[in-house]
Amino acid sequence: MSENPILRVRNLKTYFDVTKGLFAQKQIVKAVDDVSFDVMPNETFGLVGESGCGKTTLGRTIVKLYEPAGGSIEFEGRDIAKLKGKELISFRKDMQMIFQDPYASLNPRMTVGEIVKEPMIIHNIYANDQEREDRVVELLKIVGLKPDHIRRYPAEFSGGQRQRIGIARALAVNPKFIVCDEPISALDVSIQAQVVNLLESIQKEMGLSYLFIAHDLSMVKHISDKIGVMYLGHMVEMGDSNDVYHSPLHPYTTALLSAIPIPDPDIAKSKARIVLGGEIPSPINPPAGCPFSTRCPKATERCHKETPKPIQVGNRIVSCMLYEK
Amino acid sequence: MVKAVRDVSFHVDQGEALGIVGESGSGKSQTMYSIIGLLADNGIATADKVVFDGQDITPGKTDKQTYEKKMGELRGNTMAMIFQDPMTFLNPILKIGKQLTEPIKNHMHVSESEARTRALRLMEQVGIPSPEKRIDQYPFEFSGGMRQRIVIAIALANAPKLVIADEPTTALDVTIQAQVLELIDELKTNSNSAIIMISHDLGVVAKLCDRIAIMYGGKIVEIGTDREVFYEAKHPYTQGLLNCVANPEDDEDKPLEPIAGSPPDLLNPPKGCPFVDRCTKAMRICKDRAPEVTTFSDTHQCACWLLHSKAVTK
Ligand SMILES: Nc1ncnc2c1ncn2[C@@H]1O[C@H](COP(=O)(O)OP(=O)(O)OP(=O)(O)O)[C@@H](O)[C@H]1O
Ligand SMILES: Nc1ncnc2c1ncn2[C@@H]1O[C@H](COP(=O)(O)OP(=O)(O)OP(=O)(O)O)[C@@H](O)[C@H]1O
Ligand code: SF4
Ligand SMILES: [Mg+2]
Ligand SMILES: [Mg+2]
């Protein structure tokens, strides 16, 4: 029996109006453009792609921080655009986000204890303050901080330590889904491994689903069941993480994989990278045809004219002319 | 008082890249901020000697005002910094163009329009799409990665003698990271700049650096050439670090092997070896006495009691 997805995103569009001046021509950044994917319960969907391709925007639209310009997002079968009252409040509890920037996302005037406790108070989920306090201590331990850190302020912590405070805060209300926006990129490897193992074990225990945004493909491959590759607002390839890693179909995925820095000096210093020439396109003024056509080593004339549609290739979905029949 | 960095010594030559790798909170950033005189108001740095390009810039040697004036000049002219968080460097209410052209005008003494042309070229060089349009935008309109590339463009403007890069590629995806690392590598080979690269990414350091220092609990526990550190690691922490990197070629069902525990609280730094609480090979002496440094080659040193002749022969 096939399960229903916990998150179902269809043809999602999130645009920003960046028009300057009253009489200027309208300028729109299509940060997320026609993106569709499913996340199953208990599953981790990894999202990778170039800086500025729209990963954070996609994550923020899913947690309802941004209003979509089109398409739909269903969480547990309900269209999140239509949620009101109690349903909206429970959505805000079930769907949490860990932010990319551990500096900007923590209130500098609150202690670590207050930061982690705040969502518990907002959602009124523990009986009294003592219970909340106990849970805060437990959460700090889970994320590898010390109980006496509770009374310190964010400024007294290093980047990596601050990210763990953000994770503790997201876990504070026992969510069902966490959008993890680059949660480990600021951490050093021994702690990355701990956090990834932590996220995995929390997932097993509590049955959580993750949208895991990262640029470290090795780690994304490790943690994710499925991987989606974004380019210029579009999802260009999507499939089981092993398949995508071992036999990338889209030329952009291939280039991305060739640029992974390998932790071995002889290999790293000699490894040839597929250099992407051509103009890096702007999302304000995306190229005609395939979004990758300006840099794609395999582009044909058709690629500059027609926009490739998502095609199913085995278990994979890829948007590239090379696979059209 | 947090003792973020204790007794750290190293050098970097012109045209050389030194990598500093270590646990989050191990004092990598604070080491660099002590050197360049950028500690927070509650920070105190003492050092026996810090020498930059033949000049003594040891903190605490002259009065605060003289020191800060000198460091301000050096930072503007011959040292460049690329921070972990680009917004510590960028002004949120100034257009990107202004933030790029000001330093260009100051250091190259060129006209406004010439500075703008150079700024556009730099933006292109670091891979910002449609620079003509982007130059009149504000930092909030840029993605995290694009902001970082602006900071690098500002650093590149001066062909500095020393570049201190604190996790410069942490927020970037790999194709842009590869490009940025190549840009920094070019500074090294073309401008003969000395590079200090702080990173927790062993892949980044393996790619860029000639020598690597491994920091733990405010101390350098091992230092050596790239090959010495990766292929002949002596310190249990270095070895553990190398064992918990995800190798994409591995099958993923194999769980990662993190080093258990967390770094020491630097409010009360341990008396002996900083790694003692997490080390699986720790001996009695490790708790009480800071390990002596053992030298393996001109370039390779390690501070661990396991390497002491008495432990080795046991
Ligand atoms: N509030 C905003 N106003 C205008 N444009 C925006 C806004 N937020 C994002 N953008 C633009 O939308 C595009 C996507 O940005 P987004 O932050 O989602 O990228 P990202 O994939 O998360 O990048 P990174 O890996 O650098 O974090 C970029 O072109 C960015 O400049
Ligand atoms: N302004 C401050 N006041 C008090 N303690 C501080 C301050 N800044 C940093 N620290 C402490 O100093 C120690 C070293 O911090 P530092 O920022 O140098 O770590 P790091 O090695 O750069 O870590 P990361 O990889 O997470 O950036 C940490 O224990 C941190 O908590
Ligand atoms: S000195 Fe002792 S505790 Fe420290 S790393 Fe060496 S063996 Fe381990
Ligand atoms: Mg982002
Ligand atoms: Mg740091």
XYZ file of C-alpha atoms and ligand atoms in Angstrom:
711
model
C 0.000 0.000 0.000
C 1.390 3.360 -0.864
C 1.317 5.931 1.884
C 0.149 9.493 1.486
C 2.840 12.132 1.470
C 3.072 14.356 4.545
C 4.032 17.234 2.280
C 2.806 17.611 -1.269
C 4.079 20.570 -3.280
C 2.649 21.229 -6.727
C 3.748 23.827 -9.282
C 4.876 26.116 -6.499
C 5.896 29.637 -7.443
C 7.340 32.278 -5.133
C 8.166 35.591 -6.747
C 9.682 38.790 -5.401
C 8.875 42.171 -6.854
C 12.184 44.040 -7.052
C 10.981 46.936 -9.187
C 12.854 50.181 -8.494
C 11.161 53.543 -8.896
C 7.604 54.510 -9.824
C 7.996 54.465 -13.579
C 10.511 51.654 -13.853
C 9.599 48.526 -15.716
C 8.291 45.824 -13.445
C 11.050 43.431 -12.349
C 10.269 40.099 -10.809
C 12.645 37.565 -9.274
C 11.204 34.133 -9.856
C 12.946 32.647 -6.829
C 10.890 29.449 -6.948
C 9.323 28.628 -10.281
C 7.015 25.710 -10.897
C 8.448 23.299 -8.331
C 6.692 20.024 -7.498
C 7.732 17.262 -5.088
C 6.459 15.006 -2.314
C 7.936 14.217 1.087
C 6.744 11.003 2.723
C 6.295 10.571 6.479
C 9.600 9.628 8.151
C 11.472 10.601 5.034
C 14.318 13.028 4.470
C 14.219 14.989 1.262
C 17.586 16.626 0.537
C 17.661 19.840 -1.441
C 20.869 20.981 -3.098
C 21.752 23.674 -5.591
C 23.692 26.782 -6.287
C 23.685 29.787 -4.012
C 20.669 31.935 -4.910
C 18.756 29.151 -6.659
C 15.815 29.485 -4.279
C 16.312 26.784 -1.630
C 15.744 29.084 1.351
C 12.798 30.732 -0.386
C 11.258 27.311 -1.015
C 11.778 26.345 2.640
C 10.346 29.620 3.910
C 7.321 29.340 1.623
C 6.622 25.861 2.988
C 6.648 27.097 6.600
C 4.369 29.976 5.544
C 6.883 32.762 6.001
C 6.329 33.730 2.368
C 3.121 33.874 0.349
C 3.343 31.771 -2.842
C 2.517 33.394 -6.180
C 1.026 30.175 -7.481
C 0.718 26.429 -7.002
C -0.184 24.582 -3.861
C 1.335 23.171 -0.661
C -0.528 20.423 1.162
C 0.530 19.391 4.647
C -1.098 16.163 5.861
C -3.598 16.487 3.041
C -4.638 20.070 3.834
C -3.931 23.081 1.671
C -1.874 25.331 3.966
C -3.115 28.479 2.235
C -6.595 27.789 3.606
C -5.632 27.094 7.220
C -7.327 29.270 9.832
C -7.609 29.545 13.596
C -6.770 26.338 15.484
C -5.596 24.523 12.355
C -3.166 27.304 11.554
C -1.818 27.323 15.105
C -1.272 23.592 15.048
C 0.418 23.872 11.640
C 2.780 26.472 13.102
C 3.673 23.978 15.832
C 3.998 20.903 13.610
C 6.150 22.639 11.021
C 9.417 24.046 12.334
C 12.418 25.564 10.664
C 16.103 25.582 11.533
C 17.626 28.643 9.953
C 20.636 29.024 7.725
C 22.125 31.907 9.648
C 22.876 31.026 13.291
C 23.801 34.663 13.922
C 20.671 36.443 12.810
C 18.130 33.860 13.926
C 18.707 34.098 17.691
C 17.502 37.068 19.732
C 20.687 38.521 21.256
C 18.850 39.825 24.325
C 17.451 36.458 25.368
C 19.333 33.771 27.262
C 19.683 30.348 25.710
C 17.094 29.030 28.173
C 14.579 31.713 27.216
C 15.170 31.124 23.500
C 14.473 27.397 23.724
C 11.562 27.902 26.108
C 9.787 30.606 24.082
C 8.051 28.306 21.557
C 6.874 26.078 24.430
C 5.201 29.091 26.011
C 3.685 30.285 22.729
C 2.202 26.865 22.052
C 1.453 26.242 25.709
C 2.601 22.637 25.640
C 3.956 21.955 29.109
C 1.962 22.118 32.328
C 4.228 24.489 34.229
C 7.502 26.307 34.163
C 9.356 23.568 35.995
C 8.425 21.053 33.302
C 9.508 23.504 30.629
C 12.785 24.119 32.406
C 13.427 20.361 32.662
C 12.702 19.912 28.975
C 15.069 22.767 28.081
C 17.878 21.077 30.009
C 17.076 17.783 28.299
C 17.066 19.428 24.862
C 20.376 21.173 25.489
C 21.844 17.809 26.412
C 20.380 16.211 23.267
C 22.064 18.817 21.071
C 25.364 18.574 22.935
C 25.319 21.747 25.015
C 25.827 21.915 28.757
C 23.014 22.578 31.284
C 24.849 25.616 32.643
C 24.777 27.206 29.181
C 21.113 27.922 29.910
C 21.809 31.351 31.404
C 24.331 32.525 28.807
C 23.565 34.765 25.820
C 23.981 33.845 22.115
C 26.898 36.267 21.690
C 28.983 34.137 24.040
C 28.805 31.129 21.733
C 30.686 30.196 18.610
C 28.855 29.743 15.305
C 28.503 26.023 15.699
C 27.245 26.260 19.249
C 24.591 28.773 18.146
C 23.318 26.412 15.466
C 22.739 23.767 18.114
C 20.665 26.280 20.100
C 18.518 26.704 16.963
C 18.026 22.948 16.704
C 17.018 22.708 20.370
C 14.494 25.501 19.803
C 12.985 23.737 16.771
C 12.646 20.489 18.734
C 11.065 22.232 21.726
C 7.467 21.839 20.464
C 7.747 18.240 19.156
C 7.142 19.082 15.493
C 6.236 16.608 12.727
C 8.248 18.272 10.005
C 11.406 20.346 10.151
C 12.751 22.437 7.326
C 16.483 22.334 8.028
C 18.085 25.200 6.119
C 21.828 24.466 6.057
C 21.754 23.249 9.662
C 25.260 21.803 9.657
C 27.258 23.991 7.302
C 28.623 26.116 10.143
C 29.655 23.102 12.214
C 32.919 21.241 12.277
C 32.915 17.655 11.127
C 32.855 15.799 14.436
C 29.827 17.845 15.466
C 28.282 17.587 11.981
C 28.402 13.850 12.367
C 26.817 14.160 15.810
C 24.049 16.475 14.549
C 23.321 14.276 11.539
C 23.212 11.191 13.758
C 21.058 13.225 16.159
C 18.609 14.303 13.445
C 18.456 10.701 12.222
C 17.791 9.253 15.658
C 15.182 11.908 16.494
C 13.558 11.012 13.190
C 13.435 7.305 14.060
C 12.119 8.005 17.546
C 9.542 10.682 16.802
C 8.712 9.834 13.203
C 9.749 13.207 11.847
C 10.153 14.256 8.241
C 12.828 16.636 7.058
C 13.409 18.930 4.168
C 17.171 19.074 4.443
C 18.793 21.976 2.614
C 22.569 21.874 2.282
C 25.347 22.475 -0.132
C 27.512 19.646 1.192
C 26.524 16.915 -1.204
C 28.373 14.190 0.682
C 26.346 14.890 3.798
C 23.081 15.354 1.885
C 23.637 12.006 0.244
C 24.298 10.440 3.603
C 21.187 11.750 5.365
C 18.620 11.874 2.542
C 16.337 9.229 1.109
C 15.634 11.409 -1.898
C 17.548 14.308 -3.394
C 16.219 17.229 -5.373
C 18.621 19.414 -7.337
C 17.532 23.004 -7.879
C 18.789 25.436 -10.452
C 17.572 29.014 -10.900
C 14.245 28.410 -9.187
C 13.575 25.094 -10.946
C 13.870 21.516 -9.751
C 16.078 20.036 -12.461
C 16.575 16.514 -11.113
C 14.960 14.444 -8.412
C 15.296 10.827 -7.338
C 16.630 8.311 -4.826
C 19.773 9.723 -3.330
C 22.040 6.825 -4.356
C 20.829 6.932 -7.948
C 21.316 10.672 -8.222
C 24.813 10.431 -6.759
C 26.046 7.423 -8.706
C 24.480 8.189 -12.067
C 23.523 11.848 -12.344
C 21.367 12.521 -15.390
C 21.178 16.292 -15.561
C 24.385 18.023 -16.776
C 24.139 20.435 -13.833
C 24.062 17.566 -11.330
C 27.137 16.106 -13.036
C 29.023 19.408 -12.713
C 27.950 19.776 -9.086
C 29.254 16.314 -8.195
C 32.602 17.016 -9.859
C 33.118 20.048 -7.606
C 32.802 18.181 -4.270
C 35.968 18.831 -2.272
C 37.394 15.446 -1.333
C 39.089 15.231 2.090
C 42.317 13.823 0.692
C 45.033 16.266 -0.422
C 46.426 14.168 -3.293
C 42.972 13.637 -4.809
C 41.678 17.144 -3.989
C 44.665 18.931 -5.525
C 44.636 16.838 -8.702
C 40.901 16.339 -9.233
C 39.633 17.936 -12.399
C 36.457 19.883 -11.992
C 33.971 20.360 -14.793
C 34.365 24.109 -15.168
C 31.074 25.728 -15.939
C 31.735 28.436 -18.500
C 29.183 30.827 -19.843
C 27.163 33.473 -18.155
C 25.676 32.772 -14.738
C 22.087 33.778 -15.361
C 20.145 36.125 -13.153
C 16.778 35.092 -11.750
C 15.534 38.593 -12.624
C 16.256 37.892 -16.241
C 16.272 34.120 -16.695
C 17.491 32.816 -20.064
C 15.018 31.667 -22.677
C 14.666 27.915 -22.925
C 16.372 25.698 -20.359
C 17.508 27.664 -17.267
C 20.906 25.899 -17.453
C 21.417 26.507 -21.178
C 23.833 29.441 -20.713
C 26.340 27.228 -18.883
C 25.512 23.724 -20.049
C 28.353 21.938 -21.871
C 25.786 19.802 -23.712
C 23.334 22.494 -24.776
C 21.918 22.295 -28.299
C 20.113 24.987 -30.214
C 16.769 23.694 -29.009
C 17.845 24.160 -25.374
C 18.058 27.918 -25.916
C 14.498 28.049 -27.243
C 12.297 25.525 -25.462
C 11.898 24.976 -21.755
C 12.398 21.290 -20.923
C 9.516 19.634 -19.112
C 10.008 17.221 -16.236
C 10.465 13.726 -17.649
C 10.298 10.449 -15.802
C 13.416 8.310 -16.414
C 13.124 5.143 -14.351
C 12.582 6.327 -10.773
C 14.009 9.700 -11.604
C 12.473 12.964 -12.725
C 14.764 15.107 -14.836
C 14.175 18.327 -16.749
C 16.577 18.124 -19.669
C 16.187 17.905 -23.436
C 18.747 15.099 -23.629
C 16.163 12.732 -22.208
C 13.231 13.741 -24.374
C 12.292 11.273 -27.028
C 36.883 34.603 31.913
C 36.829 32.414 28.826
C 40.345 31.334 27.870
C 39.539 31.010 24.199
C 43.096 30.673 22.965
C 46.078 29.548 25.018
C 49.731 29.445 24.010
C 49.377 29.263 20.274
C 52.348 29.705 17.933
C 52.602 29.417 14.174
C 53.882 31.229 11.109
C 52.789 31.680 7.505
C 55.063 32.576 4.626
C 54.344 34.694 1.583
C 52.714 32.656 -1.148
C 51.712 29.969 1.296
C 48.316 28.819 2.542
C 47.971 27.664 6.134
C 44.756 25.904 7.060
C 43.360 26.070 10.579
C 40.939 23.271 11.288
C 39.167 22.517 14.505
C 36.105 21.928 16.560
C 33.475 24.625 16.696
C 34.432 26.838 19.631
C 38.058 25.695 19.630
C 39.280 29.265 19.278
C 40.088 29.495 15.574
C 38.293 32.817 15.061
C 39.527 34.279 18.343
C 43.135 33.413 17.394
C 42.781 35.433 14.234
C 40.910 38.291 15.870
C 43.677 38.562 18.488
C 46.254 38.843 15.748
C 44.429 41.486 13.773
C 43.249 43.435 16.808
C 39.550 42.817 16.418
C 38.614 41.215 19.729
C 35.274 42.174 21.252
C 35.406 44.757 24.045
C 35.444 42.000 26.635
C 38.471 40.324 25.012
C 42.081 40.542 26.112
C 44.952 39.204 24.054
C 48.485 38.782 25.283
C 51.265 37.433 23.155
C 55.024 37.140 23.298
C 55.282 38.296 19.756
C 53.186 38.867 16.661
C 55.186 39.935 13.635
C 53.596 40.908 10.357
C 55.680 41.740 7.302
C 58.639 42.616 9.534
C 56.586 44.889 11.813
C 55.964 44.077 15.446
C 52.207 44.066 15.982
C 52.153 42.303 19.329
C 49.012 43.325 21.231
C 49.667 45.084 24.540
C 53.110 46.390 23.505
C 51.958 49.939 22.866
C 49.017 51.857 24.307
C 45.551 50.907 23.088
C 45.070 53.958 20.896
C 48.353 53.623 19.005
C 47.767 49.909 18.564
C 44.247 50.328 17.244
C 45.253 53.068 14.834
C 48.049 50.945 13.418
C 45.886 47.840 13.115
C 43.144 49.867 11.440
C 45.636 50.998 8.792
C 47.038 47.513 8.272
C 43.586 45.984 8.006
C 42.591 48.538 5.403
C 45.711 48.213 3.292
C 47.737 45.056 3.493
C 45.528 42.597 5.331
C 42.192 41.407 4.091
C 39.579 39.555 6.040
C 36.791 37.379 4.823
C 34.465 36.530 7.675
C 32.248 33.581 8.489
C 29.196 35.846 8.435
C 29.241 38.310 5.520
C 26.878 40.686 7.331
C 29.525 41.475 9.986
C 31.348 43.155 7.132
C 28.595 44.549 4.915
C 26.540 47.564 5.860
C 22.860 46.637 5.533
C 21.739 50.157 4.588
C 24.379 50.903 1.944
C 24.094 49.845 -1.681
C 26.501 47.080 -2.711
C 28.111 49.405 -5.265
C 28.973 52.022 -2.649
C 30.527 49.364 -0.403
C 32.720 48.170 -3.267
C 33.750 51.512 -4.761
C 34.679 53.209 -1.452
C 37.638 50.915 -0.685
C 38.687 50.920 -4.348
C 38.728 54.741 -4.392
C 40.600 54.921 -1.081
C 43.327 52.482 -1.993
C 43.792 53.038 -5.682
C 43.060 56.763 -5.781
C 40.889 56.491 -8.878
C 37.817 58.458 -9.914
C 34.260 57.506 -9.042
C 33.520 56.227 -12.552
C 36.786 54.263 -12.757
C 36.038 52.740 -9.354
C 32.591 51.725 -10.578
C 34.055 50.056 -13.658
C 36.505 48.153 -11.472
C 33.722 47.205 -9.074
C 31.663 45.783 -11.928
C 34.644 43.770 -13.158
C 35.241 42.391 -9.658
C 31.593 41.402 -9.307
C 31.850 39.545 -12.580
C 35.084 37.896 -11.446
C 33.424 36.468 -8.344
C 30.461 35.316 -10.407
C 27.648 37.731 -9.568
C 25.033 37.599 -12.339
C 24.060 40.886 -14.073
C 26.490 43.074 -12.117
C 25.103 46.273 -13.719
C 21.758 45.583 -12.114
C 23.049 44.133 -8.870
C 25.466 46.966 -8.115
C 22.602 49.263 -7.115
C 20.921 46.749 -4.825
C 21.170 46.377 -1.048
C 22.648 43.370 0.792
C 19.199 42.054 1.818
C 18.364 41.525 -1.839
C 21.296 39.126 -2.195
C 21.337 35.491 -1.181
C 23.792 34.428 1.541
C 26.295 33.131 -0.987
C 26.192 36.246 -3.121
C 26.834 38.436 -0.065
C 29.929 36.400 0.718
C 31.216 36.806 -2.810
C 30.844 40.594 -2.458
C 33.016 40.461 0.661
C 35.593 38.475 -1.303
C 35.414 40.986 -4.144
C 36.172 43.768 -1.642
C 39.147 41.771 -0.343
C 40.388 41.066 -3.862
C 40.396 44.784 -4.677
C 43.659 45.328 -2.772
C 45.950 42.363 -3.602
C 46.701 42.121 0.123
C 49.866 40.629 1.672
C 47.846 38.574 4.129
C 44.363 37.194 3.650
C 42.587 35.816 6.670
C 39.573 33.843 5.574
C 37.268 32.657 8.357
C 34.997 29.919 6.949
C 34.622 31.904 3.721
C 32.860 29.174 1.779
C 30.643 27.770 4.512
C 27.453 29.223 3.042
C 28.302 28.478 -0.576
C 27.394 25.577 -2.795
C 30.163 23.485 -4.221
C 30.558 24.911 -7.717
C 30.801 28.433 -6.306
C 32.994 27.173 -3.476
C 35.375 25.642 -6.001
C 35.417 28.973 -7.836
C 36.076 30.960 -4.639
C 38.855 28.584 -3.577
C 40.419 29.041 -6.992
C 40.161 32.849 -6.525
C 41.927 32.614 -3.162
C 44.511 30.261 -4.658
C 45.136 32.843 -7.382
C 45.802 35.497 -4.726
C 48.401 33.120 -3.344
C 50.187 32.399 -6.610
C 49.720 35.706 -8.447
C 49.955 38.295 -5.652
C 52.159 36.088 -3.461
C 49.701 36.705 -0.610
C 49.958 34.639 2.534
C 46.669 32.908 3.242
C 45.283 31.787 6.571
C 42.233 29.678 5.901
C 40.000 28.830 8.835
C 37.670 25.996 8.012
C 36.041 22.946 9.465
C 35.783 21.357 6.040
C 38.644 18.932 5.577
C 37.898 18.827 1.855
C 38.368 22.579 1.478
C 41.615 22.529 3.431
C 42.918 19.504 1.513
C 42.312 21.373 -1.713
C 43.755 24.779 -0.850
C 46.321 24.493 1.917
C 50.032 23.700 1.914
C 50.192 23.296 5.681
C 47.472 22.530 8.206
C 47.123 23.273 11.916
C 44.597 21.286 13.926
C 43.167 23.251 16.871
C 41.397 21.848 19.870
C 40.272 23.553 23.073
C 42.222 26.722 22.354
C 45.462 24.880 21.479
C 47.166 23.720 18.322
C 47.401 19.959 18.871
C 49.001 19.050 15.554
C 50.580 20.946 12.668
C 52.162 19.685 9.476
C 52.089 19.707 5.719
C 48.825 18.634 4.078
C 50.174 15.133 3.450
C 51.631 14.768 6.949
C 48.344 15.691 8.589
C 46.102 13.623 6.305
C 48.278 10.558 5.764
C 50.403 10.431 8.927
C 48.094 11.940 11.539
C 49.539 11.451 15.030
C 46.997 13.042 17.347
C 43.941 11.012 18.418
C 41.750 14.051 17.691
C 43.117 14.426 14.152
C 42.612 10.710 13.593
C 39.037 10.896 14.926
C 38.288 13.882 12.726
C 39.455 12.042 9.630
C 37.254 9.095 10.586
C 33.992 11.008 10.860
C 33.910 12.651 7.447
C 31.136 11.338 5.218
C 32.741 9.740 2.219
C 30.217 9.999 -0.613
C 31.615 6.840 -2.182
C 30.684 4.814 0.913
C 27.330 3.118 1.280
C 25.252 5.311 3.467
C 23.780 2.756 5.781
C 27.135 2.876 7.487
C 26.542 5.327 10.345
C 28.997 8.166 10.832
C 31.496 7.873 13.660
C 31.354 11.152 15.507
C 33.833 11.812 18.281
C 31.703 11.402 21.395
C 31.286 14.239 23.867
C 31.718 17.953 23.441
C 34.645 20.335 23.522
C 35.901 21.541 26.910
C 34.364 24.589 28.497
C 36.988 27.247 28.030
C 35.762 29.057 31.140
C 37.554 26.270 32.997
C 40.059 24.875 30.554
C 41.399 21.460 31.542
C 44.770 21.453 33.235
C 46.203 18.703 31.074
C 45.432 17.831 27.477
C 42.316 19.627 26.170
C 41.142 16.417 24.464
C 41.431 14.188 27.523
C 37.673 13.844 28.183
C 36.927 12.607 24.668
C 40.097 10.649 24.006
C 39.742 6.863 23.935
C 43.468 6.393 24.492
C 43.924 8.798 27.405
C 46.397 7.875 30.135
C 46.680 9.120 33.711
C 49.212 11.825 32.932
C 46.919 13.365 30.279
C 44.566 14.740 32.926
C 47.236 16.455 34.968
C 49.834 17.784 32.610
C 49.670 19.524 29.256
C 51.288 17.238 26.669
C 54.765 18.064 25.427
C 55.293 18.737 21.751
C 56.908 15.950 19.762
C 58.644 16.869 16.508
C 58.515 14.467 13.567
C 59.992 16.640 10.842
C 60.814 20.295 10.191
C 57.146 20.792 9.491
C 55.329 18.162 11.535
C 54.653 18.578 15.261
C 52.116 17.084 17.607
C 51.191 17.584 21.266
C 50.125 14.251 22.711
C 51.475 12.167 25.588
C 51.090 8.963 23.556
C 54.053 10.121 21.516
C 56.304 10.579 24.541
C 59.203 8.159 24.561
C 57.962 6.519 27.780
C 54.502 5.837 26.309
C 55.906 4.731 22.963
C 58.284 2.159 24.457
C 55.664 0.818 26.862
N 13.230 39.253 0.336
C 13.721 39.215 -0.920
N 13.506 40.243 -1.784
C 13.971 40.197 -3.050
N 14.660 39.156 -3.574
C 14.908 38.103 -2.764
C 14.450 38.077 -1.409
N 14.856 36.897 -0.836
C 15.516 36.221 -1.812
N 15.548 36.937 -2.971
C 16.151 36.502 -4.244
O 15.604 35.230 -4.565
C 16.603 34.358 -5.102
C 16.672 33.082 -4.267
O 17.206 33.379 -2.968
P 17.352 32.291 -1.821
O 17.808 32.990 -0.588
O 16.104 31.483 -1.738
O 18.517 31.361 -2.389
P 19.257 30.101 -1.744
O 19.141 28.984 -2.717
O 18.785 29.866 -0.369
O 20.765 30.613 -1.749
P 21.950 30.382 -0.679
O 22.480 29.001 -0.939
O 22.941 31.435 -1.057
O 21.372 30.553 0.691
C 17.888 35.175 -5.131
O 18.049 35.701 -6.424
C 17.660 36.278 -4.135
O 18.382 37.441 -4.504
N 32.625 37.747 22.960
C 32.829 36.611 23.646
N 32.679 36.575 25.005
C 32.903 35.437 25.694
N 33.300 34.271 25.129
C 33.468 34.233 23.793
C 33.242 35.390 22.974
N 33.475 35.037 21.673
C 33.829 33.731 21.687
N 33.848 33.244 22.942
C 34.231 31.871 23.348
O 35.565 31.649 22.917
C 35.732 30.314 22.446
C 36.357 30.302 21.061
O 35.451 30.890 20.130
P 35.786 31.046 18.585
O 34.708 31.908 18.014
O 37.201 31.445 18.395
O 35.602 29.547 18.078
P 35.822 28.968 16.590
O 36.921 27.969 16.698
O 35.987 30.054 15.608
O 34.436 28.203 16.389
P 33.451 28.089 15.086
O 34.046 27.058 14.200
O 32.164 27.619 15.687
O 33.356 29.441 14.476
C 34.348 29.663 22.513
O 34.300 28.817 23.639
C 33.377 30.808 22.664
O 32.259 30.409 23.450
S 47.519 13.709 25.372
Fe 46.400 12.011 26.162
S 44.303 12.643 26.165
Fe 45.417 14.029 24.900
S 45.182 13.180 22.945
Fe 47.071 12.442 23.691
S 46.528 10.536 24.590
Fe 44.646 11.587 24.286
Mg 19.666 29.876 1.469
Mg 34.773 30.830 14.104
